[in-house]
Amino acid sequence: MTDIQSIVVLTGAGISAESGVPTFRGPDGLWEGHRVEDVATPDAYARDPDLVLDFYDQRRANLDRVTPNEAHEALGRLDAEWPGELLIVTQNVDDLHERGGATRLLHMHGELKKGWCLACDARAPFDGTMADRPACASCGTAGQIRPDIVWFGEMPYEMDRIDDALAACDLFVSIGTSGAVYPAAGFVQGARHHGARTLELNLEPSEGSIFFHESRMGRAGELVPAWVDEMLG
Ligand code: BJW
C-alpha cells in the first residue's frame, strides 16, 4: 500500500468483541435480552424510560470490567506513528479506542460515558446511574439527562467532518461492522467514489462486502495488528 497519505478507519462492534463487549447482531438478532430496536429509538425512551436508562446504565458500568484488546492497541499505535492524515470514526459507544491510545478519533453514535440534558441541551461527561434521575451539573434540573447516544432516526455526530475526510482519503478501512446501519454502511461507496482504495477487516463478509477492493476475514485481534504493521512498514 504505497502512496497512501490519508486514511479513514471505520470501526464497529466487532473490534470490541474480543474485549468482551457484545455485538448487536448475533445469530438470533438479540442483544442482552433486548432487540436493539426496542431500546435504541427516541420512541422506546418515551415509552419506557426506566428500561432504556437501566439498559445503558448496565452497559456503562460494564466498561469498568473490560479492557482494550490488540486491535484497539494497534490502532493506537497507528494513531501515534502514522505521519499522514488519519481519522478513526467509531460507531462504538464504549471508550476502548481512547484507552487503546487513539486520539484522532470521533464517536459518530455518541458515548456511553456522556449525558445529554434535555432541559438545557448540555452534553457532558457522565459516569453515574441515569435511572436515579440525577440533576444536570449545568442547569440543575433533575431527571432530564438521557444517554448521549445516537438512536435510530437521529442524526449521527460530525457528519460534515466525516464526509470531508472520506472525500480526501486515499485508503478507507472498515473493521468489525456488519454494514447494516446507515449512514456508516455507505461510507465505503462514498470513499470509492472519490478514488480511495477500500479494505474490509471482519470476521465474516459484511452486508456491503462487494463494495470493497479487498476483504480479509478473521478476528480483529489478529487482522488489525497485522494491517497496522504493514502500514507502518
Ligand atoms: C468481528 C468480531 C471479531 C464479531 N473480529 N469482527 C432504510 C434504508 C437505509 C437506511 C435506513 C432505512 N430505514 C432507516 C434507515 C436509517 C437508519 C438505519 O440505518 N436503519 C437500518 C436498520 C436500515 N439509520 C439511522 O437512523 C441513523 N441516522 C440517520 O440515518 O440519520 C439521517 C441521516 C441522513 C443522511 C445522512 C446522515 C444521517 C442513526 C443510526 C443510529 C444507530 N445506533 C445504534 C445504537 C446505538 C446505541 C447503542 O449502542 O445502544 O448503533 S444501532 C447499532 O448498530 C449501534 C452500532 O453502532 C450500529 C452498527 O452495528 P455494528 O457496529 O456494525 O455491529 P453489528 O453487531 O451489527 O456487527 C458486528 C460485526 O462484527 C459483524 O459483522 C461480525 O461478524 C463482526 N465481528 N466479532 C472482527 N472478533
PDB file of C-alpha atoms and ligand atoms in Angstrom:
ATOM      1  CA  MET A   1       0.000   0.000   0.000  1.00  0.00           C
ATOM      2  CA  THR A   2       2.273   2.703  -1.250  1.00  0.00           C
ATOM      3  CA  ASP A   3       1.249   6.300  -1.992  1.00  0.00           C
ATOM      4  CA  ILE A   4      -1.134   6.380   0.943  1.00  0.00           C
ATOM      5  CA  GLN A   5      -1.176   9.683   2.828  1.00  0.00           C
ATOM      6  CA  SER A   6      -4.654   9.958   4.248  1.00  0.00           C
ATOM      7  CA  ILE A   7      -6.551   7.148   5.977  1.00  0.00           C
ATOM      8  CA  VAL A   8     -10.084   6.867   7.321  1.00  0.00           C
ATOM      9  CA  VAL A   9     -10.788   3.890   9.590  1.00  0.00           C
ATOM     10  CA  LEU A  10     -14.388   2.953  10.455  1.00  0.00           C
ATOM     11  CA  THR A  11     -14.890   0.628  13.396  1.00  0.00           C
ATOM     12  CA  GLY A  12     -17.908  -1.260  14.689  1.00  0.00           C
ATOM     13  CA  ALA A  13     -18.859  -3.595  17.499  1.00  0.00           C
ATOM     14  CA  GLY A  14     -16.665  -6.419  16.152  1.00  0.00           C
ATOM     15  CA  ILE A  15     -13.492  -4.605  17.206  1.00  0.00           C
ATOM     16  CA  SER A  16     -14.628  -4.687  20.849  1.00  0.00           C
ATOM     17  CA  ALA A  17     -15.956  -8.272  20.763  1.00  0.00           C
ATOM     18  CA  GLU A  18     -12.650  -9.776  21.895  1.00  0.00           C
ATOM     19  CA  SER A  19     -12.689  -7.390  24.868  1.00  0.00           C
ATOM     20  CA  GLY A  20     -15.957  -8.981  25.953  1.00  0.00           C
ATOM     21  CA  VAL A  21     -18.339  -6.257  24.742  1.00  0.00           C
ATOM     22  CA  PRO A  22     -21.291  -7.938  22.997  1.00  0.00           C
ATOM     23  CA  THR A  23     -22.050  -7.124  19.341  1.00  0.00           C
ATOM     24  CA  PHE A  24     -25.528  -6.074  18.240  1.00  0.00           C
ATOM     25  CA  ARG A  25     -26.482  -8.563  15.589  1.00  0.00           C
ATOM     26  CA  GLY A  26     -25.729 -12.017  16.904  1.00  0.00           C
ATOM     27  CA  PRO A  27     -27.226 -15.151  15.389  1.00  0.00           C
ATOM     28  CA  ASP A  28     -30.676 -14.521  16.894  1.00  0.00           C
ATOM     29  CA  GLY A  29     -30.661 -10.759  16.457  1.00  0.00           C
ATOM     30  CA  LEU A  30     -30.942 -10.207  20.190  1.00  0.00           C
ATOM     31  CA  TRP A  31     -28.576  -8.427  22.448  1.00  0.00           C
ATOM     32  CA  GLU A  32     -28.518  -8.751  26.203  1.00  0.00           C
ATOM     33  CA  GLY A  33     -32.153  -9.838  26.084  1.00  0.00           C
ATOM     34  CA  HIS A  34     -33.344  -6.804  24.119  1.00  0.00           C
ATOM     35  CA  ARG A  35     -33.915  -6.163  20.453  1.00  0.00           C
ATOM     36  CA  VAL A  36     -31.808  -3.108  19.523  1.00  0.00           C
ATOM     37  CA  GLU A  37     -34.946  -1.533  18.034  1.00  0.00           C
ATOM     38  CA  ASP A  38     -36.707  -1.787  21.419  1.00  0.00           C
ATOM     39  CA  VAL A  39     -34.179   0.339  23.246  1.00  0.00           C
ATOM     40  CA  ALA A  40     -32.285   2.381  20.672  1.00  0.00           C
ATOM     41  CA  THR A  41     -35.018   4.749  19.492  1.00  0.00           C
ATOM     42  CA  PRO A  42     -36.440   8.008  20.883  1.00  0.00           C
ATOM     43  CA  ASP A  43     -39.889   6.341  20.893  1.00  0.00           C
ATOM     44  CA  ALA A  44     -38.639   3.496  23.081  1.00  0.00           C
ATOM     45  CA  TYR A  45     -37.228   6.041  25.514  1.00  0.00           C
ATOM     46  CA  ALA A  46     -40.511   7.977  25.612  1.00  0.00           C
ATOM     47  CA  ARG A  47     -42.468   4.737  26.122  1.00  0.00           C
ATOM     48  CA  ASP A  48     -40.334   3.160  28.847  1.00  0.00           C
ATOM     49  CA  PRO A  49     -37.515   5.428  30.076  1.00  0.00           C
ATOM     50  CA  ASP A  50     -36.705   3.141  33.026  1.00  0.00           C
ATOM     51  CA  LEU A  51     -35.990   0.186  30.728  1.00  0.00           C
ATOM     52  CA  VAL A  52     -33.813   2.277  28.423  1.00  0.00           C
ATOM     53  CA  LEU A  53     -31.893   4.098  31.184  1.00  0.00           C
ATOM     54  CA  ASP A  54     -31.262   0.848  33.021  1.00  0.00           C
ATOM     55  CA  PHE A  55     -30.026  -0.802  29.816  1.00  0.00           C
ATOM     56  CA  TYR A  56     -27.466   1.965  29.272  1.00  0.00           C
ATOM     57  CA  ASP A  57     -26.553   2.182  32.982  1.00  0.00           C
ATOM     58  CA  GLN A  58     -25.613  -1.508  32.915  1.00  0.00           C
ATOM     59  CA  ARG A  59     -23.514  -1.102  29.794  1.00  0.00           C
ATOM     60  CA  ARG A  60     -21.765   1.983  31.218  1.00  0.00           C
ATOM     61  CA  ALA A  61     -20.945   0.068  34.408  1.00  0.00           C
ATOM     62  CA  ASN A  62     -19.646  -2.837  32.329  1.00  0.00           C
ATOM     63  CA  LEU A  63     -16.997  -0.596  30.743  1.00  0.00           C
ATOM     64  CA  ASP A  64     -15.078  -0.726  34.010  1.00  0.00           C
ATOM     65  CA  ARG A  65     -14.802  -4.522  33.630  1.00  0.00           C
ATOM     66  CA  VAL A  66     -13.374  -4.585  30.083  1.00  0.00           C
ATOM     67  CA  THR A  67     -10.045  -3.549  28.609  1.00  0.00           C
ATOM     68  CA  PRO A  68      -8.797  -2.677  25.120  1.00  0.00           C
ATOM     69  CA  ASN A  69      -7.630  -5.621  23.006  1.00  0.00           C
ATOM     70  CA  GLU A  70      -4.816  -5.981  20.458  1.00  0.00           C
ATOM     71  CA  ALA A  71      -6.910  -4.331  17.746  1.00  0.00           C
ATOM     72  CA  HIS A  72      -7.588  -1.163  19.770  1.00  0.00           C
ATOM     73  CA  GLU A  73      -3.929  -1.031  20.753  1.00  0.00           C
ATOM     74  CA  ALA A  74      -2.773  -1.452  17.163  1.00  0.00           C
ATOM     75  CA  LEU A  75      -4.952   1.484  16.086  1.00  0.00           C
ATOM     76  CA  GLY A  76      -3.498   3.484  18.993  1.00  0.00           C
ATOM     77  CA  ARG A  77      -0.044   2.718  17.592  1.00  0.00           C
ATOM     78  CA  LEU A  78      -1.123   3.743  14.091  1.00  0.00           C
ATOM     79  CA  ASP A  79      -2.502   6.980  15.548  1.00  0.00           C
ATOM     80  CA  ALA A  80       0.797   7.725  17.304  1.00  0.00           C
ATOM     81  CA  GLU A  81       3.094   6.794  14.421  1.00  0.00           C
ATOM     82  CA  TRP A  82       1.255   7.438  11.143  1.00  0.00           C
ATOM     83  CA  PRO A  83       2.797  10.611   9.673  1.00  0.00           C
ATOM     84  CA  GLY A  84      -0.115  11.420   7.352  1.00  0.00           C
ATOM     85  CA  GLU A  85      -3.756  12.236   7.938  1.00  0.00           C
ATOM     86  CA  LEU A  86      -5.795   9.765   9.954  1.00  0.00           C
ATOM     87  CA  LEU A  87      -9.369   9.791  11.215  1.00  0.00           C
ATOM     88  CA  ILE A  88     -10.758   6.884  13.216  1.00  0.00           C
ATOM     89  CA  VAL A  89     -14.545   7.005  13.067  1.00  0.00           C
ATOM     90  CA  THR A  90     -16.123   4.640  15.527  1.00  0.00           C
ATOM     91  CA  GLN A  91     -19.752   3.613  15.700  1.00  0.00           C
ATOM     92  CA  ASN A  92     -18.987   2.199  19.128  1.00  0.00           C
ATOM     93  CA  VAL A  93     -20.169   3.922  22.269  1.00  0.00           C
ATOM     94  CA  ASP A  94     -17.531   2.298  24.508  1.00  0.00           C
ATOM     95  CA  ASP A  95     -14.272   4.069  25.398  1.00  0.00           C
ATOM     96  CA  LEU A  96     -11.875   1.300  24.352  1.00  0.00           C
ATOM     97  CA  HIS A  97     -10.311   3.235  21.471  1.00  0.00           C
ATOM     98  CA  GLU A  98      -9.320   6.080  23.808  1.00  0.00           C
ATOM     99  CA  ARG A  99      -7.958   3.606  26.325  1.00  0.00           C
ATOM    100  CA  GLY A 100      -6.049   1.896  23.488  1.00  0.00           C
ATOM    101  CA  GLY A 101      -4.301   5.200  22.728  1.00  0.00           C
ATOM    102  CA  ALA A 102      -6.375   6.633  19.862  1.00  0.00           C
ATOM    103  CA  THR A 103      -6.685  10.424  19.747  1.00  0.00           C
ATOM    104  CA  ARG A 104      -7.577  11.125  16.101  1.00  0.00           C
ATOM    105  CA  LEU A 105     -10.980   9.679  16.866  1.00  0.00           C
ATOM    106  CA  LEU A 106     -14.640  10.579  16.737  1.00  0.00           C
ATOM    107  CA  HIS A 107     -17.712   8.756  18.068  1.00  0.00           C
ATOM    108  CA  MET A 108     -20.402   9.099  15.414  1.00  0.00           C
ATOM    109  CA  HIS A 109     -23.055   7.263  17.505  1.00  0.00           C
ATOM    110  CA  GLY A 110     -22.236   9.002  20.802  1.00  0.00           C
ATOM    111  CA  GLU A 111     -20.654   7.750  24.011  1.00  0.00           C
ATOM    112  CA  LEU A 112     -21.863   5.740  26.991  1.00  0.00           C
ATOM    113  CA  LYS A 113     -19.869   7.982  29.304  1.00  0.00           C
ATOM    114  CA  LYS A 114     -21.661  11.161  28.249  1.00  0.00           C
ATOM    115  CA  GLY A 115     -25.052  12.507  29.175  1.00  0.00           C
ATOM    116  CA  TRP A 116     -27.317  14.911  27.301  1.00  0.00           C
ATOM    117  CA  CYS A 117     -29.536  17.192  29.350  1.00  0.00           C
ATOM    118  CA  LEU A 118     -32.840  17.673  27.549  1.00  0.00           C
ATOM    119  CA  ALA A 119     -33.598  20.706  29.732  1.00  0.00           C
ATOM    120  CA  CYS A 120     -30.566  22.841  28.790  1.00  0.00           C
ATOM    121  CA  ASP A 121     -29.068  20.850  25.864  1.00  0.00           C
ATOM    122  CA  ALA A 122     -25.679  20.447  27.619  1.00  0.00           C
ATOM    123  CA  ARG A 123     -23.657  17.367  26.720  1.00  0.00           C
ATOM    124  CA  ALA A 124     -21.177  16.421  29.418  1.00  0.00           C
ATOM    125  CA  PRO A 125     -19.105  13.515  30.736  1.00  0.00           C
ATOM    126  CA  PHE A 126     -21.285  11.219  32.855  1.00  0.00           C
ATOM    127  CA  ASP A 127     -20.248   8.297  34.989  1.00  0.00           C
ATOM    128  CA  GLY A 128     -23.173   7.504  37.240  1.00  0.00           C
ATOM    129  CA  THR A 129     -26.612   5.961  37.104  1.00  0.00           C
ATOM    130  CA  MET A 130     -29.161   7.786  34.963  1.00  0.00           C
ATOM    131  CA  ALA A 131     -32.023   5.670  36.300  1.00  0.00           C
ATOM    132  CA  ASP A 132     -31.554   7.573  39.607  1.00  0.00           C
ATOM    133  CA  ARG A 133     -32.618  10.715  37.719  1.00  0.00           C
ATOM    134  CA  PRO A 134     -29.623  12.884  38.736  1.00  0.00           C
ATOM    135  CA  ALA A 135     -29.577  16.672  38.397  1.00  0.00           C
ATOM    136  CA  CYS A 136     -27.761  18.284  35.476  1.00  0.00           C
ATOM    137  CA  ALA A 137     -24.434  19.867  36.517  1.00  0.00           C
ATOM    138  CA  SER A 138     -25.098  22.792  34.144  1.00  0.00           C
ATOM    139  CA  CYS A 139     -28.715  23.800  34.838  1.00  0.00           C
ATOM    140  CA  GLY A 140     -29.614  21.846  37.977  1.00  0.00           C
ATOM    141  CA  THR A 141     -32.739  20.255  36.505  1.00  0.00           C
ATOM    142  CA  ALA A 142     -33.273  16.707  37.768  1.00  0.00           C
ATOM    143  CA  GLY A 143     -34.450  13.769  35.658  1.00  0.00           C
ATOM    144  CA  GLN A 144     -33.732  15.227  32.224  1.00  0.00           C
ATOM    145  CA  ILE A 145     -30.403  13.557  31.419  1.00  0.00           C
ATOM    146  CA  ARG A 146     -30.556  10.906  28.693  1.00  0.00           C
ATOM    147  CA  PRO A 147     -27.661   8.876  27.292  1.00  0.00           C
ATOM    148  CA  ASP A 148     -25.702  10.882  24.700  1.00  0.00           C
ATOM    149  CA  ILE A 149     -26.244   8.101  22.183  1.00  0.00           C
ATOM    150  CA  VAL A 150     -27.460   8.384  18.591  1.00  0.00           C
ATOM    151  CA  TRP A 151     -30.626   6.342  18.313  1.00  0.00           C
ATOM    152  CA  PHE A 152     -32.388   5.251  15.122  1.00  0.00           C
ATOM    153  CA  GLY A 153     -33.905   8.237  13.364  1.00  0.00           C
ATOM    154  CA  GLU A 154     -31.415  10.669  14.924  1.00  0.00           C
ATOM    155  CA  MET A 155     -28.555  12.344  13.082  1.00  0.00           C
ATOM    156  CA  PRO A 156     -25.118  10.836  13.757  1.00  0.00           C
ATOM    157  CA  TYR A 157     -22.462  13.241  15.006  1.00  0.00           C
ATOM    158  CA  GLU A 158     -19.855  15.105  12.955  1.00  0.00           C
ATOM    159  CA  MET A 159     -21.155  14.032   9.553  1.00  0.00           C
ATOM    160  CA  ASP A 160     -19.604  17.051   7.810  1.00  0.00           C
ATOM    161  CA  ARG A 161     -16.170  16.215   9.193  1.00  0.00           C
ATOM    162  CA  ILE A 162     -16.607  12.565   8.225  1.00  0.00           C
ATOM    163  CA  ASP A 163     -17.753  13.413   4.703  1.00  0.00           C
ATOM    164  CA  ASP A 164     -14.756  15.722   4.218  1.00  0.00           C
ATOM    165  CA  ALA A 165     -12.352  13.028   5.443  1.00  0.00           C
ATOM    166  CA  LEU A 166     -13.936  10.383   3.179  1.00  0.00           C
ATOM    167  CA  ALA A 167     -13.658  12.696   0.188  1.00  0.00           C
ATOM    168  CA  ALA A 168      -9.963  13.337   0.895  1.00  0.00           C
ATOM    169  CA  CYS A 169      -8.743   9.892   1.936  1.00  0.00           C
ATOM    170  CA  ASP A 170      -6.544   7.540  -0.088  1.00  0.00           C
ATOM    171  CA  LEU A 171      -7.491   4.493   1.957  1.00  0.00           C
ATOM    172  CA  PHE A 172     -10.733   3.576   3.726  1.00  0.00           C
ATOM    173  CA  VAL A 173     -10.622   0.657   6.145  1.00  0.00           C
ATOM    174  CA  SER A 174     -13.726  -0.847   7.751  1.00  0.00           C
ATOM    175  CA  ILE A 175     -13.224  -3.027  10.837  1.00  0.00           C
ATOM    176  CA  GLY A 176     -15.746  -5.230  12.645  1.00  0.00           C
ATOM    177  CA  THR A 177     -19.005  -3.798  11.377  1.00  0.00           C
ATOM    178  CA  SER A 178     -21.923  -5.628   9.755  1.00  0.00           C
ATOM    179  CA  GLY A 179     -22.703  -2.804   7.313  1.00  0.00           C
ATOM    180  CA  ALA A 180     -26.341  -2.945   8.388  1.00  0.00           C
ATOM    181  CA  VAL A 181     -26.732   0.615   9.670  1.00  0.00           C
ATOM    182  CA  TYR A 182     -26.618   3.830   7.624  1.00  0.00           C
ATOM    183  CA  PRO A 183     -25.044   6.278   7.052  1.00  0.00           C
ATOM    184  CA  ALA A 184     -21.899   4.341   8.152  1.00  0.00           C
ATOM    185  CA  ALA A 185     -22.767   1.462   5.809  1.00  0.00           C
ATOM    186  CA  GLY A 186     -22.494   3.868   2.876  1.00  0.00           C
ATOM    187  CA  PHE A 187     -19.021   5.212   3.713  1.00  0.00           C
ATOM    188  CA  VAL A 188     -17.264   2.618   1.556  1.00  0.00           C
ATOM    189  CA  GLN A 189     -19.123   3.748  -1.538  1.00  0.00           C
ATOM    190  CA  GLY A 190     -18.524   7.407  -0.649  1.00  0.00           C
ATOM    191  CA  ALA A 191     -14.788   6.837  -0.278  1.00  0.00           C
ATOM    192  CA  ARG A 192     -14.605   4.811  -3.510  1.00  0.00           C
ATOM    193  CA  HIS A 193     -16.495   7.488  -5.373  1.00  0.00           C
ATOM    194  CA  HIS A 194     -13.643   9.867  -4.514  1.00  0.00           C
ATOM    195  CA  GLY A 195     -10.977   7.395  -5.603  1.00  0.00           C
ATOM    196  CA  ALA A 196      -9.929   5.776  -2.318  1.00  0.00           C
ATOM    197  CA  ARG A 197      -8.751   2.209  -2.014  1.00  0.00           C
ATOM    198  CA  THR A 198     -11.046   0.244   0.312  1.00  0.00           C
ATOM    199  CA  LEU A 199     -10.290  -2.617   2.685  1.00  0.00           C
ATOM    200  CA  GLU A 200     -12.570  -4.604   4.974  1.00  0.00           C
ATOM    201  CA  LEU A 201     -11.348  -6.491   8.066  1.00  0.00           C
ATOM    202  CA  ASN A 202     -14.153  -8.570   9.566  1.00  0.00           C
ATOM    203  CA  LEU A 203     -14.994 -11.984  10.952  1.00  0.00           C
ATOM    204  CA  GLU A 204     -17.323 -12.627   8.015  1.00  0.00           C
ATOM    205  CA  PRO A 205     -18.321 -10.680   4.892  1.00  0.00           C
ATOM    206  CA  SER A 206     -20.374  -7.611   5.808  1.00  0.00           C
ATOM    207  CA  GLU A 207     -23.567  -6.657   4.002  1.00  0.00           C
ATOM    208  CA  GLY A 208     -21.541  -4.280   1.830  1.00  0.00           C
ATOM    209  CA  SER A 209     -18.620  -6.613   1.256  1.00  0.00           C
ATOM    210  CA  ILE A 210     -18.889  -6.448  -2.537  1.00  0.00           C
ATOM    211  CA  PHE A 211     -18.093  -2.726  -2.461  1.00  0.00           C
ATOM    212  CA  PHE A 212     -14.584  -3.233  -1.049  1.00  0.00           C
ATOM    213  CA  HIS A 213     -11.486  -3.681  -3.210  1.00  0.00           C
ATOM    214  CA  GLU A 214     -10.193  -6.183  -0.665  1.00  0.00           C
ATOM    215  CA  SER A 215     -11.702  -8.162   2.216  1.00  0.00           C
ATOM    216  CA  ARG A 216      -9.740 -10.023   4.871  1.00  0.00           C
ATOM    217  CA  MET A 217     -11.718 -12.368   7.094  1.00  0.00           C
ATOM    218  CA  GLY A 218     -10.690 -13.194  10.654  1.00  0.00           C
ATOM    219  CA  ARG A 219     -10.528 -11.853  14.186  1.00  0.00           C
ATOM    220  CA  ALA A 220      -9.863  -8.148  14.598  1.00  0.00           C
ATOM    221  CA  GLY A 221      -7.284  -9.011  17.274  1.00  0.00           C
ATOM    222  CA  GLU A 222      -5.188 -10.727  14.586  1.00  0.00           C
ATOM    223  CA  LEU A 223      -6.034  -8.816  11.412  1.00  0.00           C
ATOM    224  CA  VAL A 224      -5.719  -5.263  12.718  1.00  0.00           C
ATOM    225  CA  PRO A 225      -2.206  -5.542  14.232  1.00  0.00           C
ATOM    226  CA  ALA A 226      -1.019  -7.240  11.015  1.00  0.00           C
ATOM    227  CA  TRP A 227      -2.503  -4.470   8.857  1.00  0.00           C
ATOM    228  CA  VAL A 228      -1.021  -1.741  11.088  1.00  0.00           C
ATOM    229  CA  ASP A 229       2.400  -3.417  10.824  1.00  0.00           C
ATOM    230  CA  GLU A 230       2.031  -3.293   7.024  1.00  0.00           C
ATOM    231  CA  MET A 231       1.143   0.397   7.108  1.00  0.00           C
ATOM    232  CA  LEU A 232       3.986   1.370   9.433  1.00  0.00           C
ATOM    233  CA  GLY A 233       6.422  -0.732   7.452  1.00  0.00           C
TER     234      GLY A 233
HETATM  235  C1  BJW B   1     -15.898  -9.352  14.393  1.00  0.00           C
HETATM  236  C2  BJW B   1     -15.516  -9.984  15.535  1.00  0.00           C
HETATM  237  C3  BJW B   1     -14.153 -10.070  15.750  1.00  0.00           C
HETATM  238  C4  BJW B   1     -17.611 -10.049  15.525  1.00  0.00           C
HETATM  239  N1  BJW B   1     -13.311  -9.545  14.876  1.00  0.00           N
HETATM  240  N2  BJW B   1     -15.046  -8.834  13.524  1.00  0.00           N
HETATM  241  C5  BJW B   1     -33.710   2.059   5.178  1.00  0.00           C
HETATM  242  C6  BJW B   1     -32.616   2.087   4.338  1.00  0.00           C
HETATM  243  C7  BJW B   1     -31.472   2.800   4.679  1.00  0.00           C
HETATM  244  C8  BJW B   1     -31.396   3.478   5.871  1.00  0.00           C
HETATM  245  C9  BJW B   1     -32.481   3.445   6.708  1.00  0.00           C
HETATM  246  C10 BJW B   1     -33.620   2.752   6.361  1.00  0.00           C
HETATM  247  N3  BJW B   1     -34.510   2.897   7.372  1.00  0.00           N
HETATM  248  C11 BJW B   1     -33.940   3.656   8.348  1.00  0.00           C
HETATM  249  C12 BJW B   1     -32.698   3.998   7.954  1.00  0.00           C
HETATM  250  C13 BJW B   1     -31.705   4.799   8.703  1.00  0.00           C
HETATM  251  C14 BJW B   1     -31.211   4.070   9.921  1.00  0.00           C
HETATM  252  C15 BJW B   1     -30.709   2.695   9.508  1.00  0.00           C
HETATM  253  O1  BJW B   1     -29.607   2.527   9.037  1.00  0.00           O
HETATM  254  N4  BJW B   1     -31.510   1.667   9.729  1.00  0.00           N
HETATM  255  C16 BJW B   1     -31.130   0.301   9.340  1.00  0.00           C
HETATM  256  C17 BJW B   1     -31.678  -0.656  10.354  1.00  0.00           C
HETATM  257  C18 BJW B   1     -31.583   0.062   7.918  1.00  0.00           C
HETATM  258  N5  BJW B   1     -30.137   4.865  10.448  1.00  0.00           N
HETATM  259  C19 BJW B   1     -30.355   5.848  11.303  1.00  0.00           C
HETATM  260  O2  BJW B   1     -31.470   6.081  11.744  1.00  0.00           O
HETATM  261  C20 BJW B   1     -29.176   6.711  11.657  1.00  0.00           C
HETATM  262  N6  BJW B   1     -29.490   8.069  11.466  1.00  0.00           N
HETATM  263  C21 BJW B   1     -29.760   8.547  10.248  1.00  0.00           C
HETATM  264  O3  BJW B   1     -29.749   7.854   9.250  1.00  0.00           O
HETATM  265  O4  BJW B   1     -29.993   9.907  10.237  1.00  0.00           O
HETATM  266  C22 BJW B   1     -30.365  10.504   8.991  1.00  0.00           C
HETATM  267  C23 BJW B   1     -29.200  10.829   8.116  1.00  0.00           C
HETATM  268  C24 BJW B   1     -29.424  11.133   6.812  1.00  0.00           C
HETATM  269  C25 BJW B   1     -28.383  11.466   5.972  1.00  0.00           C
HETATM  270  C26 BJW B   1     -27.097  11.481   6.432  1.00  0.00           C
HETATM  271  C27 BJW B   1     -26.857  11.195   7.736  1.00  0.00           C
HETATM  272  C28 BJW B   1     -27.913  10.854   8.567  1.00  0.00           C
HETATM  273  C29 BJW B   1     -28.796   6.551  13.118  1.00  0.00           C
HETATM  274  C30 BJW B   1     -28.250   5.187  13.391  1.00  0.00           C
HETATM  275  C31 BJW B   1     -28.002   5.008  14.867  1.00  0.00           C
HETATM  276  C32 BJW B   1     -27.503   3.609  15.170  1.00  0.00           C
HETATM  277  N7  BJW B   1     -27.480   3.415  16.530  1.00  0.00           N
HETATM  278  C33 BJW B   1     -27.015   2.120  17.050  1.00  0.00           C
HETATM  279  C34 BJW B   1     -27.395   2.033  18.538  1.00  0.00           C
HETATM  280  C35 BJW B   1     -26.520   2.893  19.366  1.00  0.00           C
HETATM  281  C36 BJW B   1     -26.962   2.796  20.753  1.00  0.00           C
HETATM  282  C37 BJW B   1     -26.387   1.642  21.486  1.00  0.00           C
HETATM  283  O5  BJW B   1     -25.194   1.368  21.397  1.00  0.00           O
HETATM  284  O6  BJW B   1     -27.184   1.057  22.181  1.00  0.00           O
HETATM  285  O7  BJW B   1     -25.615   1.983  16.865  1.00  0.00           O
HETATM  286  S1  BJW B   1     -27.688   0.701  16.242  1.00  0.00           S
HETATM  287  C38 BJW B   1     -26.269  -0.297  16.439  1.00  0.00           C
HETATM  288  O8  BJW B   1     -25.821  -0.658  15.113  1.00  0.00           O
HETATM  289  C39 BJW B   1     -25.171   0.624  17.041  1.00  0.00           C
HETATM  290  C40 BJW B   1     -23.998   0.303  16.169  1.00  0.00           C
HETATM  291  O9  BJW B   1     -23.088   1.394  16.211  1.00  0.00           O
HETATM  292  C41 BJW B   1     -24.621   0.070  14.829  1.00  0.00           C
HETATM  293  C42 BJW B   1     -23.768  -0.743  13.892  1.00  0.00           C
HETATM  294  O10 BJW B   1     -23.576  -2.021  14.404  1.00  0.00           O
HETATM  295  P1  BJW B   1     -22.167  -2.723  14.184  1.00  0.00           P
HETATM  296  O11 BJW B   1     -21.133  -1.978  14.899  1.00  0.00           O
HETATM  297  O12 BJW B   1     -21.956  -2.958  12.756  1.00  0.00           O
HETATM  298  O13 BJW B   1     -22.389  -4.092  14.989  1.00  0.00           O
HETATM  299  P2  BJW B   1     -23.019  -5.475  14.483  1.00  0.00           P
HETATM  300  O14 BJW B   1     -23.331  -6.262  15.687  1.00  0.00           O
HETATM  301  O15 BJW B   1     -24.125  -5.238  13.539  1.00  0.00           O
HETATM  302  O16 BJW B   1     -21.861  -6.176  13.646  1.00  0.00           O
HETATM  303  C43 BJW B   1     -20.674  -6.633  14.253  1.00  0.00           C
HETATM  304  C44 BJW B   1     -19.751  -7.172  13.174  1.00  0.00           C
HETATM  305  O17 BJW B   1     -18.532  -7.529  13.779  1.00  0.00           O
HETATM  306  C45 BJW B   1     -20.298  -8.421  12.472  1.00  0.00           C
HETATM  307  O18 BJW B   1     -20.117  -8.282  11.069  1.00  0.00           O
HETATM  308  C46 BJW B   1     -19.417  -9.555  12.999  1.00  0.00           C
HETATM  309  O19 BJW B   1     -19.163 -10.567  12.042  1.00  0.00           O
HETATM  310  C47 BJW B   1     -18.135  -8.804  13.315  1.00  0.00           C
HETATM  311  N8  BJW B   1     -17.337  -9.406  14.358  1.00  0.00           N
HETATM  312  N9  BJW B   1     -16.674 -10.435  16.202  1.00  0.00           N
HETATM  313  C48 BJW B   1     -13.834  -8.968  13.759  1.00  0.00           C
HETATM  314  N10 BJW B   1     -13.676 -10.721  16.860  1.00  0.00           N
END
